[in-house]
Short mmCIF file of C-alpha atoms and ligand atoms in Angstrom, two decimals:
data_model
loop_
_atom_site.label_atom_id
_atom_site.label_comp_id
_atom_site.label_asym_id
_atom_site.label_seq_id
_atom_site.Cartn_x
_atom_site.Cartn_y
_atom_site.Cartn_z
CA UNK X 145 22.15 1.64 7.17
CA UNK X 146 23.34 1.37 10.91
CA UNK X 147 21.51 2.12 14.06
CA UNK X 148 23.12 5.41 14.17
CA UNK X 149 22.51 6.58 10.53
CA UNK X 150 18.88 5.57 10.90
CA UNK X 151 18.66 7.45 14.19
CA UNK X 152 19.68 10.60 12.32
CA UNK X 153 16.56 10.26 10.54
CA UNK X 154 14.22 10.32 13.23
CA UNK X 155 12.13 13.08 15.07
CA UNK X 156 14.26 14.16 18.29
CA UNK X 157 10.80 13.97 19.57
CA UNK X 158 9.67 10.59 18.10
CA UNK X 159 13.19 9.03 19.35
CA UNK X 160 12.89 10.22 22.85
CA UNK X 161 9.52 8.94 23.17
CA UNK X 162 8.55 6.59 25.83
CA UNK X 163 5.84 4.14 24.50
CA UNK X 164 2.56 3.46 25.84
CA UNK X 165 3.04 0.14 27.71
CA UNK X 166 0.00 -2.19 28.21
CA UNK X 167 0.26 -4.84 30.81
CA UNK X 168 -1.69 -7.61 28.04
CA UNK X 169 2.18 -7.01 26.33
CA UNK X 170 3.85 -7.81 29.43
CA UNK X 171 1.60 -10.59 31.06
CA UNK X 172 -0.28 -12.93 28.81
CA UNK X 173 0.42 -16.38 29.11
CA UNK X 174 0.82 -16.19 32.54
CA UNK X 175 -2.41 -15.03 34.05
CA UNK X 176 -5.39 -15.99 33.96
CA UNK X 177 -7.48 -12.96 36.12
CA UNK X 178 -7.62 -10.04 34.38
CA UNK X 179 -8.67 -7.30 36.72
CA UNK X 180 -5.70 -4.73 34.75
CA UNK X 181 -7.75 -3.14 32.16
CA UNK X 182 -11.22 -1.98 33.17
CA UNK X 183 -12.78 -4.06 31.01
CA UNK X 184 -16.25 -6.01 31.04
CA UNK X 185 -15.94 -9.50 32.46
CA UNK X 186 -18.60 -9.95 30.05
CA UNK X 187 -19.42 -10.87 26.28
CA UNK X 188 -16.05 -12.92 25.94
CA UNK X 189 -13.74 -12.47 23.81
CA UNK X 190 -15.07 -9.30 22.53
CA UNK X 191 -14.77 -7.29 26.49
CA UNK X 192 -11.00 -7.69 26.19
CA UNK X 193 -8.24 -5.36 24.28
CA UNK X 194 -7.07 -7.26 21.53
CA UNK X 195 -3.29 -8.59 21.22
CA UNK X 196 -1.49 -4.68 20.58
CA UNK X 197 1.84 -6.49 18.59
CA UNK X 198 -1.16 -9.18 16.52
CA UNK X 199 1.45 -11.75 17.22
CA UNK X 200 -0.67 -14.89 15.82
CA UNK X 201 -1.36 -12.86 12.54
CA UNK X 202 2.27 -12.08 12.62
CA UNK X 203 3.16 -15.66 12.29
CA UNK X 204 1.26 -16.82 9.85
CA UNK X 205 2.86 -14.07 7.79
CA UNK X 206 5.70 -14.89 8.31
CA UNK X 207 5.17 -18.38 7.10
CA UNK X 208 3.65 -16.85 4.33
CA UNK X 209 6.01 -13.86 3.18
CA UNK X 210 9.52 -15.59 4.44
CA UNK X 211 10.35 -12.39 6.66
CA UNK X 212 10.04 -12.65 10.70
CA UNK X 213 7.58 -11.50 12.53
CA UNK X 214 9.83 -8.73 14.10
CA UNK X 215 10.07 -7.52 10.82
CA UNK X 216 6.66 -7.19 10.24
CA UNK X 217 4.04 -4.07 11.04
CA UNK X 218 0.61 -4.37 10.78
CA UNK X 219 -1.73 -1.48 10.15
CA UNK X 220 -5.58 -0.05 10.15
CA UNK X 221 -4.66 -0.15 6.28
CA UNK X 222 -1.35 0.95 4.62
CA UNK X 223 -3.01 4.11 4.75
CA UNK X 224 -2.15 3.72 8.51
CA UNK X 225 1.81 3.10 7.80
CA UNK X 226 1.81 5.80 5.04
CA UNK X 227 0.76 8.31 7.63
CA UNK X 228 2.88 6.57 10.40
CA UNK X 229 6.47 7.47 7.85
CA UNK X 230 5.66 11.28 8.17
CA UNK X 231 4.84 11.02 12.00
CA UNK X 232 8.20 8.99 12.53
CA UNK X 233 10.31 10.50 9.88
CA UNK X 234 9.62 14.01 9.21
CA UNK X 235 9.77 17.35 11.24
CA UNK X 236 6.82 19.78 9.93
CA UNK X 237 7.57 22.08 8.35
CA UNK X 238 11.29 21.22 8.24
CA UNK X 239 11.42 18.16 6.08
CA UNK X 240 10.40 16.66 3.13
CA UNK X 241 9.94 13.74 1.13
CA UNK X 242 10.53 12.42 -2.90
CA UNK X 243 7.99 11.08 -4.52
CA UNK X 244 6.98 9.34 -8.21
CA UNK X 245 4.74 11.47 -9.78
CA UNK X 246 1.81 10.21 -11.04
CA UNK X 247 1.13 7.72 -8.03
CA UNK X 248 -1.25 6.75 -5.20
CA UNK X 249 -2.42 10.25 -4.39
CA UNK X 250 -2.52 9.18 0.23
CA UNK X 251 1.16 9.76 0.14
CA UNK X 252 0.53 13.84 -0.51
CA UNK X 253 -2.63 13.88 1.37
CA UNK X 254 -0.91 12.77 4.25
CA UNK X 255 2.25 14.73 3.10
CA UNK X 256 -0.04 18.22 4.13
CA UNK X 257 -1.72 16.63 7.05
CA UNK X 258 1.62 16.50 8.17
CA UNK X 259 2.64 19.79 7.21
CA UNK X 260 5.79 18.02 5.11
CA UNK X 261 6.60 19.57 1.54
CA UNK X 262 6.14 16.52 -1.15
CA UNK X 263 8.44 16.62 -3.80
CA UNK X 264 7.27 15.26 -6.98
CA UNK X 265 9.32 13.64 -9.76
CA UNK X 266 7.64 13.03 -12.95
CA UNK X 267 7.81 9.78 -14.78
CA UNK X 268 9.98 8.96 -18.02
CA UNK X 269 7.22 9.14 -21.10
CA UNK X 270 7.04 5.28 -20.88
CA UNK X 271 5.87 5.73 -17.52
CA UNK X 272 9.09 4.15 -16.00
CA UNK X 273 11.42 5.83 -12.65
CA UNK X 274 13.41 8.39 -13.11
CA UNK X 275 15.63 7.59 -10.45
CA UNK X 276 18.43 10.08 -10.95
CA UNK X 277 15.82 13.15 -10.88
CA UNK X 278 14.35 11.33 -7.58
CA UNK X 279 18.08 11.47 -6.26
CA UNK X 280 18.09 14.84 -7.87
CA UNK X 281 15.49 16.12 -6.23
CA UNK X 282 16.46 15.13 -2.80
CA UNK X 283 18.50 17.15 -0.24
CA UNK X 284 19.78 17.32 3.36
CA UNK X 285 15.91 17.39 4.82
CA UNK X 286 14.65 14.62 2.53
CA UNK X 287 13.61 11.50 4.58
CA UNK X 288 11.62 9.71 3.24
CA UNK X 289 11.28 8.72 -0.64
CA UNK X 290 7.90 7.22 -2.23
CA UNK X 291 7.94 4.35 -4.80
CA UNK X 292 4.86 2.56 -5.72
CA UNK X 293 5.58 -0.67 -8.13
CA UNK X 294 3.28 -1.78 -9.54
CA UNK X 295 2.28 1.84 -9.78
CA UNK X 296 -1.05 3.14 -9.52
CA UNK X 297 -2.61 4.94 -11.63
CA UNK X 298 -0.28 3.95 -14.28
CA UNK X 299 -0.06 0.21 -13.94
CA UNK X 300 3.84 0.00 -14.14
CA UNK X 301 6.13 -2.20 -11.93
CA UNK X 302 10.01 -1.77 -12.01
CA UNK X 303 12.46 -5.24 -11.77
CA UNK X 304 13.80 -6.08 -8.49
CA UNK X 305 16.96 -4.99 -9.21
CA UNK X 306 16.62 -1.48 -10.63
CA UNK X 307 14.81 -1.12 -7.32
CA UNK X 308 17.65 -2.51 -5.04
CA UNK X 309 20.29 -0.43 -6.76
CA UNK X 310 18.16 2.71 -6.33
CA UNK X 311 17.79 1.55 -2.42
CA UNK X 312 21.48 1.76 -2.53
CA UNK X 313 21.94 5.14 -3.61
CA UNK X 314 19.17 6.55 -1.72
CA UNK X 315 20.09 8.30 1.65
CA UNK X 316 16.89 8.24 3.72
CA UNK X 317 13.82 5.64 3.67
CA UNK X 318 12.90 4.12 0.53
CA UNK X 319 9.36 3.20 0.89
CA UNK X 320 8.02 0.36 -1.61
CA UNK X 321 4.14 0.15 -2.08
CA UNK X 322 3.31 -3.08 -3.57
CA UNK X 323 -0.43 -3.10 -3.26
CA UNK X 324 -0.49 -4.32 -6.31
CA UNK X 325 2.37 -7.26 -5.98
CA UNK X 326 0.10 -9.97 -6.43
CA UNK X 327 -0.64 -9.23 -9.42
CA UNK X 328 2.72 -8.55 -11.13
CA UNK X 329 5.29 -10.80 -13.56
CA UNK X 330 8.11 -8.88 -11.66
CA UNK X 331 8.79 -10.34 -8.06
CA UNK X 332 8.23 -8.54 -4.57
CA UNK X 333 11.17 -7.09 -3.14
CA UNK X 334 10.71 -9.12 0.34
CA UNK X 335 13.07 -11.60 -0.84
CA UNK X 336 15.53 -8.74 -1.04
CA UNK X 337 14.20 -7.21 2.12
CA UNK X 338 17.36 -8.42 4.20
CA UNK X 339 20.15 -6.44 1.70
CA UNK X 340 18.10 -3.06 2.12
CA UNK X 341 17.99 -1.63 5.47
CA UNK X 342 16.54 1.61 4.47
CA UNK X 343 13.74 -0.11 2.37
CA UNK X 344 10.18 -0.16 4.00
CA UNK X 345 7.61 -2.39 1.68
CA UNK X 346 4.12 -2.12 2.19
CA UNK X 347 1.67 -4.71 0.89
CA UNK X 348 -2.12 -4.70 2.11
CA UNK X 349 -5.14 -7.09 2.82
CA UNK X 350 -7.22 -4.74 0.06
CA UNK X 351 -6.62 -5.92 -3.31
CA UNK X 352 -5.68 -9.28 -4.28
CA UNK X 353 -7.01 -10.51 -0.65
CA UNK X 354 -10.11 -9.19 -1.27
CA UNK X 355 -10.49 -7.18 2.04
CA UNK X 356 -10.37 -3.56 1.71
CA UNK X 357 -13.38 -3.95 4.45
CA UNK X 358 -11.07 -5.35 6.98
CA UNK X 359 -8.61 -3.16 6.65
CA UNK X 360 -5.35 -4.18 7.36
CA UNK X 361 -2.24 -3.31 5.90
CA UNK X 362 1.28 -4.56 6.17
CA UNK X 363 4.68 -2.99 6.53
CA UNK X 364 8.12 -4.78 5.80
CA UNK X 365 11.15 -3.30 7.28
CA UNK X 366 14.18 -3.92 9.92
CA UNK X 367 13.54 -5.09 13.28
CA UNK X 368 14.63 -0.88 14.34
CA UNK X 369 12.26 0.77 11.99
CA UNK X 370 9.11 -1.94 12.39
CA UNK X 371 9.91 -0.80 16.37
CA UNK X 372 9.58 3.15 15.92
CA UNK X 373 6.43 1.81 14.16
CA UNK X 374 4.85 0.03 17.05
CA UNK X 375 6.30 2.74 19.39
CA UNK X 376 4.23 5.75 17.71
CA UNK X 377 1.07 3.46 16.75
CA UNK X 378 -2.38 3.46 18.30
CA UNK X 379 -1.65 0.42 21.04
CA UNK X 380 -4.73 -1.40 19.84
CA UNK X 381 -4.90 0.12 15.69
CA UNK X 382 -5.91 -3.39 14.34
CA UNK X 383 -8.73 -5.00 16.56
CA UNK X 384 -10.03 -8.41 17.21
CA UNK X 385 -12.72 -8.68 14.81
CA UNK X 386 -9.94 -7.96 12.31
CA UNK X 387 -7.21 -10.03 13.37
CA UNK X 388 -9.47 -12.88 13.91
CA UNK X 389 -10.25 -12.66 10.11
CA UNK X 390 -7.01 -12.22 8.97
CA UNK X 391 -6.13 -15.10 10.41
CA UNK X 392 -8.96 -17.17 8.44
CA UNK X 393 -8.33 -15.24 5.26
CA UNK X 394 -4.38 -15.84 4.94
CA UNK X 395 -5.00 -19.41 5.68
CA UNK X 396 -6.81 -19.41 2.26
CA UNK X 397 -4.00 -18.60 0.32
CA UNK X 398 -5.03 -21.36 -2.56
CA UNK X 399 -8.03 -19.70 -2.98
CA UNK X 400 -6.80 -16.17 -3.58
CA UNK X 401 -4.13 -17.28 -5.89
CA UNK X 402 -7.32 -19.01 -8.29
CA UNK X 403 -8.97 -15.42 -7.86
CA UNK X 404 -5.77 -13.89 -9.32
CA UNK X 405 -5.17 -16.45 -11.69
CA UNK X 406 -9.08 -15.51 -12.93
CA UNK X 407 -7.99 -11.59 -12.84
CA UNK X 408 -4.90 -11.88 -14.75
CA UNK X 409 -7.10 -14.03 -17.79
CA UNK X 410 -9.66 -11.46 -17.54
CA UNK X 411 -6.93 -8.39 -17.74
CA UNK X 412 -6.27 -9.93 -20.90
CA UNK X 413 -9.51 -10.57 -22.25
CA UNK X 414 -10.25 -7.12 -21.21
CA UNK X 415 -6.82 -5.90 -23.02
CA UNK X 416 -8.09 -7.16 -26.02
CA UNK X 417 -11.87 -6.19 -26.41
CA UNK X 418 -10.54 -2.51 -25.56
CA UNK X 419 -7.35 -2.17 -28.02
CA UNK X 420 -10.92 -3.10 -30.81
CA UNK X 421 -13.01 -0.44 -29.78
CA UNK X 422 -13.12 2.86 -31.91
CA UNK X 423 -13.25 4.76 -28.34
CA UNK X 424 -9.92 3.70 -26.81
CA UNK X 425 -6.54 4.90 -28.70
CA UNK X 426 -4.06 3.15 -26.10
CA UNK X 427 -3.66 0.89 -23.70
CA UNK X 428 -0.84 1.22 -20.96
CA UNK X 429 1.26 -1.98 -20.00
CA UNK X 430 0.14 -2.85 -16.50
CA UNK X 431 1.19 -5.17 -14.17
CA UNK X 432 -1.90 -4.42 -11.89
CA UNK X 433 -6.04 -5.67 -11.50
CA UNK X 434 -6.36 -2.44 -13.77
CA UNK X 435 -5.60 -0.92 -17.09
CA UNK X 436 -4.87 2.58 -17.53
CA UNK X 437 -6.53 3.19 -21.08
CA UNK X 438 -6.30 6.52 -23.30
CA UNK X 439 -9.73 7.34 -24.65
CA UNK X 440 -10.82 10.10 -27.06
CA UNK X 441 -12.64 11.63 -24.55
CA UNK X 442 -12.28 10.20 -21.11
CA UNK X 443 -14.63 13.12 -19.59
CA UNK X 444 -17.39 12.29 -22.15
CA UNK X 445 -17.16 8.55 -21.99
CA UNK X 446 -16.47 8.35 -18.13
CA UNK X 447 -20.24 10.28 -17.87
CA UNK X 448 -21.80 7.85 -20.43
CA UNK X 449 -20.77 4.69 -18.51
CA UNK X 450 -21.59 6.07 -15.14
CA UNK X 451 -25.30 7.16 -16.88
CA UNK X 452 -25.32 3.44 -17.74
CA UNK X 453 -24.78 2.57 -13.99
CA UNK X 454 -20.64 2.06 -14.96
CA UNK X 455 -18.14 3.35 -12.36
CA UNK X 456 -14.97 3.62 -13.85
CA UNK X 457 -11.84 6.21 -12.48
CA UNK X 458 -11.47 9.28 -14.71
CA UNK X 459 -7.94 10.20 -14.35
CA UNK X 460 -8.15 13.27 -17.02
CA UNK X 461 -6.80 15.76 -14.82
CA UNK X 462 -3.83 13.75 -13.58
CA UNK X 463 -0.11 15.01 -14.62
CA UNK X 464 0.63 12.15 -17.93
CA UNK X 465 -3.01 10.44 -18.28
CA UNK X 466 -4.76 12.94 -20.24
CA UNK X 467 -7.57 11.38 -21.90
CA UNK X 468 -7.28 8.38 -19.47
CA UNK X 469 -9.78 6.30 -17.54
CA UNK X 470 -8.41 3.93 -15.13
CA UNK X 471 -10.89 0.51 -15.68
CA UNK X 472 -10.06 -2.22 -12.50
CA UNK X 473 -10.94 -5.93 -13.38
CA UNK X 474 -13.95 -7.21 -12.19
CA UNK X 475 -16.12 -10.38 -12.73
CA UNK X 476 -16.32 -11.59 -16.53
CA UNK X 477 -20.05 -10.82 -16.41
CA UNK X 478 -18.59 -6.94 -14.81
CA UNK X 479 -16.18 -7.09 -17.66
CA UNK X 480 -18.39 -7.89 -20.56
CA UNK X 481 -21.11 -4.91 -19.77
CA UNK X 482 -18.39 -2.92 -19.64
CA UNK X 483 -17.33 -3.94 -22.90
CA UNK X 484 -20.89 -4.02 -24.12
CA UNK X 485 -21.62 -0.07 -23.23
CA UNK X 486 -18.27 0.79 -24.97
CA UNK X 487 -19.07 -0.65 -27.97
CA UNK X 488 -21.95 1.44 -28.29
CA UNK X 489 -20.57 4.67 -27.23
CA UNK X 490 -21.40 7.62 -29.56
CA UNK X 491 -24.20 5.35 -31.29
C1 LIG P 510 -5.27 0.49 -2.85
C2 LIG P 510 -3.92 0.94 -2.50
C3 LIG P 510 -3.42 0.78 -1.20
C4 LIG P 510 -4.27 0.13 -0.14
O1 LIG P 510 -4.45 0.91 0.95
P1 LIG P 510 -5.24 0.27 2.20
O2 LIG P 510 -5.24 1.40 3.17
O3 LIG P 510 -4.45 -0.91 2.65
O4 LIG P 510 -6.60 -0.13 1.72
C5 LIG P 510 -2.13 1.15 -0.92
N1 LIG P 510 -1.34 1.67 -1.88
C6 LIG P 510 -1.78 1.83 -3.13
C7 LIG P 510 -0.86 2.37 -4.16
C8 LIG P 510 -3.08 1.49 -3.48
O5 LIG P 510 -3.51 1.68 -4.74
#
């Protein structure tokens, strides 16, 4: 996509738009007064505005993802750069986006917030893309397009290279939610991210990090789209407490790839003391830190585990999971009450 193709894409309004400036962006390094901002001289470091473009968090994820910091957003959450593809992308009321249906249910939410119709595309029986009724259902006002892999609720992930065809047919931004990435045998598209110009991934602090408290979610795009990002962002969305953290957390990258390491055994400990139970009658392929399992009765067994102090998701009522519950993977001693209140369901 060139400069010009993607600037067909954006709001007249969002492309005219002259940024918020902050004179920490233009300044730091070289002063050492700061007498700009009307902020306490008091209760260092927390009286100043924290670093608007998180440039030190930007390199180490760099370092860490193999993508430049210009090509990296960070959020208050990808909830934050869900929202922030409406805002840049679509006119309300005009526009609309395509999206894989079942999935993560912020993109629609934020779809009506944003008064944009959401287009949903159902899923092939095995839960895989149907890519040619996404393309189908796409027309002049589409602009943005909404792939999660792996998927959630479902659990699915698609190979890298169905997805960077499908990026190459696709005439407005391809967003890729990889929340789940970690987790998966297929590979992250960021070491595709340079052959897809249209393609925005989004990855987050809140699963295999262990953060969701932090909040901070990251967006993977061109240098041009990461900049209408900054451009229409709060200046100061992430703030010190939580890029000081992030910091200390994605220097511990050892220790979060042991805690997925420990998931992934557990899925499939889990996988197999739920395929024996009378209660369960399938369990979905996932490349997540959950399994989407069909019950005999998801309502009924959903209330018996939560009288037993259980929280589990009860996706019954979403378009392909009848009968579903979707179970995340917790601690083996999590795992095994679990297991243990199953087995004596309708006892
Ligand atoms: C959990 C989840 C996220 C994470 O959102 P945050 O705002 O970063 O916590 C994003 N996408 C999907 C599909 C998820 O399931």
């Amino acid at each position: 996509m060139t400069n010009m193709e993607l600037e067909k894409l954006v709001r007249p309004n969002i492309l005219a738009l002259e940024p918020y400036s902050c004179a920490r962006n233009e300044f730091s390094g070289v002063a050492s007064v700061w007498l700009d901002a009307n902020e306490s001289p008091f209760n260092a470091p927390y009286n100043r505005y924290p670093d608007p473009l998180q440039l030190e968090v930007k390199e180490r994820l760099s370092h860490l993802k193999g993508v430049p910091a210009e090509s990296i957003f960070l959020g208050n959450g990808s909830d934050e750069c869900i929202d922030l593809m409406y805002r840049i992308f679509c006119r309300p009321g005009i526009d609309n986006v395509v999206a894989m249906s079942p999935s993560y249910g912020m993109y629609e939410v934020c779809a009506s917030v944003n008064d944009v119709e959401y287009r949903k595309v159902s899923l092939n029986d095995d839960f895989s893309i149907n890519f040619d009724a996404m393309l189908a259902a796409a027309d002049e006002c589409t602009k943005v397009m909404w792939i999660c892999s792996p998927n959630n609720p479902t659990g699915t992930a698609a190979s890298i290279d169905d997805l960077l065809d499908f990026s190459k047919r696709v005439n407005c931004i391809l967003v890729i939610d990889e929340a789940y990435i970690d987790f998966s045998s297929k590979g992250s598209m960021l070491a595709v991210l340079p052959q897809m110009p249209n393609v925005v991934v989004m990855q987050t602090l809140s699963k295999a990090w262990g953060s969701a408290g932090v909040r901070m979610g990251m967006a993977f795009a061109c240098p041009a789209i990461v900049s209408l990002m900054n451009n229409v962002k709060y200046p100061y969305n992430v703030n010190i407490l939580t890029q000081r953290y992030a910091l200390e957390q994605l220097g511990k990258s050892d220790e979060i790839k042991a805690h997925v390491a420990t998931l992934l055994e557990q899925r499939e400990l889990l996988k197999q003391q739920l395929a024996a139970l009378p209660c369960v009658k399938k369990i979905h392929p996932t490349d997540a830190n959950f399994v989407l399992v069909e019950t005999v009765d998801a309502d009924g067994i959903y209330n018996y585990l939560l009288d037993k102090g259980v929280v589990v998701r009860n996706r019954n009522r979403v378009e392909m999971c009848l009968g579903c519950l979707r179970i995340t993977v917790g601690l083996p001693e999590e795992n095994l009450t679990l297991i243990n209140c199953l087995k004596n369901y309708g006892k």
